[in-house]
């Protein structure tokens, strides 16, 4: 049992490291819109190991932003919201992980992909909700002229969430078709 926990923790650390590496691929458009390729390994670990593992891997990934100098910090409360809370809420990417794995094991690939998209949408919205909150509280000064902080934050974070989920979802769908065993832990 303890060996299994260690394996899960190691997997979380590996997937968080891969997510951080993918974060260095520049897919930022302006200062407020980006597609987060690091969510791809987060979705894999979420489907593979579930809610708690996804939350732990997300937290590690968020902390890695501090260590690599990739965190944009205005003040401690903003850093906590955007790098601790938001990344920990990636845990919600694992809410339907069991359904995805059951369908993979039953060779029902179409159903597995549908459940995977559902869980990716929930996890993406859970993460970007906190980026929205930080946008309203801390980044309103960067809003377009005539836009309020709430509108600017919902549009930019909503677009980032949508772009991230779509790009990640396409890649996860391909991985589910080509390498379904990646999502089934031994």
PDB file of C-alpha atoms in Angstrom:
ATOM      1  CA  UNK A   1       0.000   0.000   0.000  1.00  0.00           C
ATOM      2  CA  UNK A   2       2.771   2.418   0.914  1.00  0.00           C
ATOM      3  CA  UNK A   3       4.592   1.504  -2.301  1.00  0.00           C
ATOM      4  CA  UNK A   4       1.459   2.430  -4.298  1.00  0.00           C
ATOM      5  CA  UNK A   5       1.288   5.843  -2.591  1.00  0.00           C
ATOM      6  CA  UNK A   6       4.931   6.482  -3.398  1.00  0.00           C
ATOM      7  CA  UNK A   7       4.330   5.589  -7.046  1.00  0.00           C
ATOM      8  CA  UNK A   8       1.367   7.973  -7.182  1.00  0.00           C
ATOM      9  CA  UNK A   9       3.402  10.783  -5.589  1.00  0.00           C
ATOM     10  CA  UNK A  10       6.240  10.186  -8.057  1.00  0.00           C
ATOM     11  CA  UNK A  11       3.804  10.230 -10.973  1.00  0.00           C
ATOM     12  CA  UNK A  12       2.362  13.514  -9.701  1.00  0.00           C
ATOM     13  CA  UNK A  13       5.840  15.030  -9.488  1.00  0.00           C
ATOM     14  CA  UNK A  14       6.765  13.821 -12.979  1.00  0.00           C
ATOM     15  CA  UNK A  15       3.548  15.117 -14.543  1.00  0.00           C
ATOM     16  CA  UNK A  16       3.957  18.456 -12.729  1.00  0.00           C
ATOM     17  CA  UNK A  17       7.509  18.746 -14.087  1.00  0.00           C
ATOM     18  CA  UNK A  18       6.329  17.955 -17.619  1.00  0.00           C
ATOM     19  CA  UNK A  19       3.556  20.551 -17.210  1.00  0.00           C
ATOM     20  CA  UNK A  20       6.146  23.125 -16.160  1.00  0.00           C
ATOM     21  CA  UNK A  21       8.349  22.342 -19.167  1.00  0.00           C
ATOM     22  CA  UNK A  22       5.334  22.760 -21.473  1.00  0.00           C
ATOM     23  CA  UNK A  23       4.626  26.107 -19.770  1.00  0.00           C
ATOM     24  CA  UNK A  24       7.773  27.483 -21.354  1.00  0.00           C
ATOM     25  CA  UNK A  25       6.361  27.054 -24.862  1.00  0.00           C
ATOM     26  CA  UNK A  26       5.193  30.591 -25.681  1.00  0.00           C
ATOM     27  CA  UNK A  27       1.481  30.557 -26.460  1.00  0.00           C
ATOM     28  CA  UNK A  28       0.681  33.941 -24.927  1.00  0.00           C
ATOM     29  CA  UNK A  29      -1.173  36.542 -26.950  1.00  0.00           C
ATOM     30  CA  UNK A  30      -0.812  39.859 -25.210  1.00  0.00           C
ATOM     31  CA  UNK A  31      -0.592  40.039 -21.460  1.00  0.00           C
ATOM     32  CA  UNK A  32      -3.930  38.410 -20.653  1.00  0.00           C
ATOM     33  CA  UNK A  33      -4.617  35.520 -23.071  1.00  0.00           C
ATOM     34  CA  UNK A  34      -2.697  32.269 -23.199  1.00  0.00           C
ATOM     35  CA  UNK A  35      -3.179  28.614 -23.984  1.00  0.00           C
ATOM     36  CA  UNK A  36      -1.762  26.525 -21.157  1.00  0.00           C
ATOM     37  CA  UNK A  37      -0.180  23.397 -22.650  1.00  0.00           C
ATOM     38  CA  UNK A  38       0.769  22.312 -19.137  1.00  0.00           C
ATOM     39  CA  UNK A  39      -2.840  21.276 -18.662  1.00  0.00           C
ATOM     40  CA  UNK A  40      -2.271  18.308 -20.988  1.00  0.00           C
ATOM     41  CA  UNK A  41      -0.182  16.326 -18.461  1.00  0.00           C
ATOM     42  CA  UNK A  42      -2.487  17.563 -15.698  1.00  0.00           C
ATOM     43  CA  UNK A  43      -5.443  16.028 -17.517  1.00  0.00           C
ATOM     44  CA  UNK A  44      -3.512  12.796 -18.001  1.00  0.00           C
ATOM     45  CA  UNK A  45      -2.700  12.456 -14.291  1.00  0.00           C
ATOM     46  CA  UNK A  46      -6.255  13.508 -13.397  1.00  0.00           C
ATOM     47  CA  UNK A  47      -7.772  10.780 -15.556  1.00  0.00           C
ATOM     48  CA  UNK A  48      -5.109   8.267 -14.551  1.00  0.00           C
ATOM     49  CA  UNK A  49      -5.211   8.832 -10.775  1.00  0.00           C
ATOM     50  CA  UNK A  50      -8.264  10.928  -9.922  1.00  0.00           C
ATOM     51  CA  UNK A  51      -9.187  14.000  -7.913  1.00  0.00           C
ATOM     52  CA  UNK A  52      -6.585  14.033  -5.119  1.00  0.00           C
ATOM     53  CA  UNK A  53      -3.635  13.178  -7.332  1.00  0.00           C
ATOM     54  CA  UNK A  54      -4.690  15.852  -9.818  1.00  0.00           C
ATOM     55  CA  UNK A  55      -4.913  18.406  -7.005  1.00  0.00           C
ATOM     56  CA  UNK A  56      -1.486  17.471  -5.667  1.00  0.00           C
ATOM     57  CA  UNK A  57       0.099  17.518  -9.130  1.00  0.00           C
ATOM     58  CA  UNK A  58      -1.576  20.876  -9.804  1.00  0.00           C
ATOM     59  CA  UNK A  59      -0.265  22.283  -6.531  1.00  0.00           C
ATOM     60  CA  UNK A  60       3.260  21.108  -7.401  1.00  0.00           C
ATOM     61  CA  UNK A  61       2.965  22.694 -10.831  1.00  0.00           C
ATOM     62  CA  UNK A  62       1.794  25.955  -9.272  1.00  0.00           C
ATOM     63  CA  UNK A  63       4.722  25.942  -6.844  1.00  0.00           C
ATOM     64  CA  UNK A  64       7.135  25.259  -9.694  1.00  0.00           C
ATOM     65  CA  UNK A  65       6.117  28.615 -11.168  1.00  0.00           C
ATOM     66  CA  UNK A  66       7.766  30.297  -8.163  1.00  0.00           C
ATOM     67  CA  UNK A  67      10.934  28.222  -8.430  1.00  0.00           C
ATOM     68  CA  UNK A  68      11.348  28.828 -12.162  1.00  0.00           C
ATOM     69  CA  UNK A  69      10.603  32.555 -12.051  1.00  0.00           C
ATOM     70  CA  UNK A  70       7.475  32.092 -14.179  1.00  0.00           C
ATOM     71  CA  UNK A  71       5.123  33.516 -11.524  1.00  0.00           C
ATOM     72  CA  UNK A  72       3.765  37.040 -12.013  1.00  0.00           C
ATOM     73  CA  UNK A  73       3.376  38.340  -8.480  1.00  0.00           C
ATOM     74  CA  UNK A  74       1.793  41.638  -7.494  1.00  0.00           C
ATOM     75  CA  UNK A  75       1.267  40.751  -3.843  1.00  0.00           C
ATOM     76  CA  UNK A  76       1.136  37.605  -1.656  1.00  0.00           C
ATOM     77  CA  UNK A  77      -2.668  37.268  -1.753  1.00  0.00           C
ATOM     78  CA  UNK A  78      -2.663  37.366  -5.568  1.00  0.00           C
ATOM     79  CA  UNK A  79       0.112  34.761  -5.688  1.00  0.00           C
ATOM     80  CA  UNK A  80      -1.854  32.475  -3.366  1.00  0.00           C
ATOM     81  CA  UNK A  81      -5.010  32.784  -5.476  1.00  0.00           C
ATOM     82  CA  UNK A  82      -3.319  32.318  -8.852  1.00  0.00           C
ATOM     83  CA  UNK A  83      -0.611  29.770  -8.065  1.00  0.00           C
ATOM     84  CA  UNK A  84      -1.852  27.843  -5.028  1.00  0.00           C
ATOM     85  CA  UNK A  85      -5.661  27.880  -5.255  1.00  0.00           C
ATOM     86  CA  UNK A  86      -6.058  27.951  -9.042  1.00  0.00           C
ATOM     87  CA  UNK A  87      -3.556  25.167  -9.655  1.00  0.00           C
ATOM     88  CA  UNK A  88      -4.862  23.059  -6.759  1.00  0.00           C
ATOM     89  CA  UNK A  89      -8.347  23.292  -8.230  1.00  0.00           C
ATOM     90  CA  UNK A  90      -7.065  21.304 -11.206  1.00  0.00           C
ATOM     91  CA  UNK A  91      -8.156  18.474  -8.894  1.00  0.00           C
ATOM     92  CA  UNK A  92     -11.630  18.856 -10.411  1.00  0.00           C
ATOM     93  CA  UNK A  93     -10.191  17.468 -13.652  1.00  0.00           C
ATOM     94  CA  UNK A  94     -10.382  14.117 -11.908  1.00  0.00           C
ATOM     95  CA  UNK A  95     -14.076  14.071 -11.017  1.00  0.00           C
ATOM     96  CA  UNK A  96     -14.987  11.690 -13.852  1.00  0.00           C
ATOM     97  CA  UNK A  97     -11.671   9.850 -14.005  1.00  0.00           C
ATOM     98  CA  UNK A  98     -13.217   6.577 -12.885  1.00  0.00           C
ATOM     99  CA  UNK A  99     -15.825   6.732 -15.666  1.00  0.00           C
ATOM    100  CA  UNK A 100     -13.101   7.400 -18.249  1.00  0.00           C
ATOM    101  CA  UNK A 101     -10.981   4.474 -17.025  1.00  0.00           C
ATOM    102  CA  UNK A 102     -13.981   2.104 -16.842  1.00  0.00           C
ATOM    103  CA  UNK A 103     -14.880   2.912 -20.444  1.00  0.00           C
ATOM    104  CA  UNK A 104     -11.279   2.508 -21.600  1.00  0.00           C
ATOM    105  CA  UNK A 105     -11.088  -0.902 -19.894  1.00  0.00           C
ATOM    106  CA  UNK A 106     -14.406  -1.910 -21.517  1.00  0.00           C
ATOM    107  CA  UNK A 107     -13.029  -0.806 -24.893  1.00  0.00           C
ATOM    108  CA  UNK A 108     -15.732   1.876 -25.188  1.00  0.00           C
ATOM    109  CA  UNK A 109     -13.474   4.576 -26.558  1.00  0.00           C
ATOM    110  CA  UNK A 110     -16.216   6.981 -27.660  1.00  0.00           C
ATOM    111  CA  UNK A 111     -17.723   7.028 -24.168  1.00  0.00           C
ATOM    112  CA  UNK A 112     -14.280   7.383 -22.579  1.00  0.00           C
ATOM    113  CA  UNK A 113     -13.562  10.423 -24.734  1.00  0.00           C
ATOM    114  CA  UNK A 114     -16.933  11.977 -23.854  1.00  0.00           C
ATOM    115  CA  UNK A 115     -16.300  11.527 -20.123  1.00  0.00           C
ATOM    116  CA  UNK A 116     -12.765  12.875 -20.603  1.00  0.00           C
ATOM    117  CA  UNK A 117     -14.078  16.039 -22.230  1.00  0.00           C
ATOM    118  CA  UNK A 118     -16.535  16.497 -19.369  1.00  0.00           C
ATOM    119  CA  UNK A 119     -13.845  16.154 -16.753  1.00  0.00           C
ATOM    120  CA  UNK A 120     -11.467  18.458 -18.667  1.00  0.00           C
ATOM    121  CA  UNK A 121     -14.123  21.164 -18.938  1.00  0.00           C
ATOM    122  CA  UNK A 122     -14.870  20.974 -15.204  1.00  0.00           C
ATOM    123  CA  UNK A 123     -11.168  21.070 -14.307  1.00  0.00           C
ATOM    124  CA  UNK A 124     -10.462  23.934 -16.690  1.00  0.00           C
ATOM    125  CA  UNK A 125     -13.356  26.022 -15.364  1.00  0.00           C
ATOM    126  CA  UNK A 126     -12.346  25.257 -11.756  1.00  0.00           C
ATOM    127  CA  UNK A 127      -8.807  26.496 -12.395  1.00  0.00           C
ATOM    128  CA  UNK A 128      -9.738  29.554 -14.428  1.00  0.00           C
ATOM    129  CA  UNK A 129     -12.430  30.598 -11.945  1.00  0.00           C
ATOM    130  CA  UNK A 130      -9.600  31.569  -9.585  1.00  0.00           C
ATOM    131  CA  UNK A 131      -7.730  33.378 -12.361  1.00  0.00           C
ATOM    132  CA  UNK A 132     -10.982  35.281 -12.992  1.00  0.00           C
ATOM    133  CA  UNK A 133     -11.174  36.217  -9.289  1.00  0.00           C
ATOM    134  CA  UNK A 134      -7.558  37.400  -9.343  1.00  0.00           C
ATOM    135  CA  UNK A 135      -8.259  39.320 -12.544  1.00  0.00           C
ATOM    136  CA  UNK A 136     -11.098  41.208 -10.893  1.00  0.00           C
ATOM    137  CA  UNK A 137      -9.221  41.843  -7.652  1.00  0.00           C
ATOM    138  CA  UNK A 138      -5.710  42.548  -8.915  1.00  0.00           C
ATOM    139  CA  UNK A 139      -5.450  42.973 -12.693  1.00  0.00           C
ATOM    140  CA  UNK A 140      -8.307  45.413 -13.395  1.00  0.00           C
ATOM    141  CA  UNK A 141      -5.856  48.201 -14.236  1.00  0.00           C
ATOM    142  CA  UNK A 142      -4.947  46.256 -17.396  1.00  0.00           C
ATOM    143  CA  UNK A 143      -8.548  46.195 -18.666  1.00  0.00           C
ATOM    144  CA  UNK A 144      -9.220  47.629 -22.099  1.00  0.00           C
ATOM    145  CA  UNK A 145     -10.434  51.223 -22.142  1.00  0.00           C
ATOM    146  CA  UNK A 146     -14.140  51.270 -21.300  1.00  0.00           C
ATOM    147  CA  UNK A 147     -14.125  47.724 -19.886  1.00  0.00           C
ATOM    148  CA  UNK A 148     -14.575  47.044 -16.191  1.00  0.00           C
ATOM    149  CA  UNK A 149     -12.363  44.607 -14.335  1.00  0.00           C
ATOM    150  CA  UNK A 150     -15.118  41.961 -14.229  1.00  0.00           C
ATOM    151  CA  UNK A 151     -15.825  42.050 -17.964  1.00  0.00           C
ATOM    152  CA  UNK A 152     -12.144  42.087 -18.861  1.00  0.00           C
ATOM    153  CA  UNK A 153     -11.385  39.194 -16.513  1.00  0.00           C
ATOM    154  CA  UNK A 154     -14.299  37.013 -17.630  1.00  0.00           C
ATOM    155  CA  UNK A 155     -13.534  37.572 -21.328  1.00  0.00           C
ATOM    156  CA  UNK A 156      -9.779  37.043 -21.104  1.00  0.00           C
ATOM    157  CA  UNK A 157      -9.822  34.176 -18.598  1.00  0.00           C
ATOM    158  CA  UNK A 158     -12.838  32.633 -20.311  1.00  0.00           C
ATOM    159  CA  UNK A 159     -11.048  32.741 -23.657  1.00  0.00           C
ATOM    160  CA  UNK A 160      -7.878  31.305 -22.102  1.00  0.00           C
ATOM    161  CA  UNK A 161      -9.906  28.542 -20.453  1.00  0.00           C
ATOM    162  CA  UNK A 162     -11.746  27.730 -23.674  1.00  0.00           C
ATOM    163  CA  UNK A 163      -8.553  27.737 -25.758  1.00  0.00           C
ATOM    164  CA  UNK A 164      -6.729  25.580 -23.220  1.00  0.00           C
ATOM    165  CA  UNK A 165      -9.554  23.041 -22.917  1.00  0.00           C
ATOM    166  CA  UNK A 166     -10.000  22.767 -26.688  1.00  0.00           C
ATOM    167  CA  UNK A 167      -6.294  22.330 -27.481  1.00  0.00           C
ATOM    168  CA  UNK A 168      -5.745  19.975 -24.529  1.00  0.00           C
ATOM    169  CA  UNK A 169      -8.953  18.092 -25.299  1.00  0.00           C
ATOM    170  CA  UNK A 170      -7.898  17.417 -28.875  1.00  0.00           C
ATOM    171  CA  UNK A 171      -4.527  16.089 -27.716  1.00  0.00           C
ATOM    172  CA  UNK A 172      -6.070  14.014 -24.900  1.00  0.00           C
ATOM    173  CA  UNK A 173      -8.596  12.571 -27.390  1.00  0.00           C
ATOM    174  CA  UNK A 174      -5.750  11.574 -29.695  1.00  0.00           C
ATOM    175  CA  UNK A 175      -3.862  10.029 -26.772  1.00  0.00           C
ATOM    176  CA  UNK A 176      -6.971   8.119 -25.692  1.00  0.00           C
ATOM    177  CA  UNK A 177      -7.232   6.660 -29.211  1.00  0.00           C
ATOM    178  CA  UNK A 178      -3.539   5.890 -29.702  1.00  0.00           C
ATOM    179  CA  UNK A 179      -2.320   5.116 -26.156  1.00  0.00           C
ATOM    180  CA  UNK A 180      -5.293   4.285 -23.910  1.00  0.00           C
ATOM    181  CA  UNK A 181      -3.058   2.355 -21.488  1.00  0.00           C
ATOM    182  CA  UNK A 182      -1.394   5.646 -20.541  1.00  0.00           C
ATOM    183  CA  UNK A 183      -4.584   6.443 -18.614  1.00  0.00           C
ATOM    184  CA  UNK A 184      -4.804   3.070 -16.834  1.00  0.00           C
ATOM    185  CA  UNK A 185      -2.475   2.741 -13.835  1.00  0.00           C
ATOM    186  CA  UNK A 186      -1.098  -0.709 -13.072  1.00  0.00           C
TER     187      UNK A 186
END
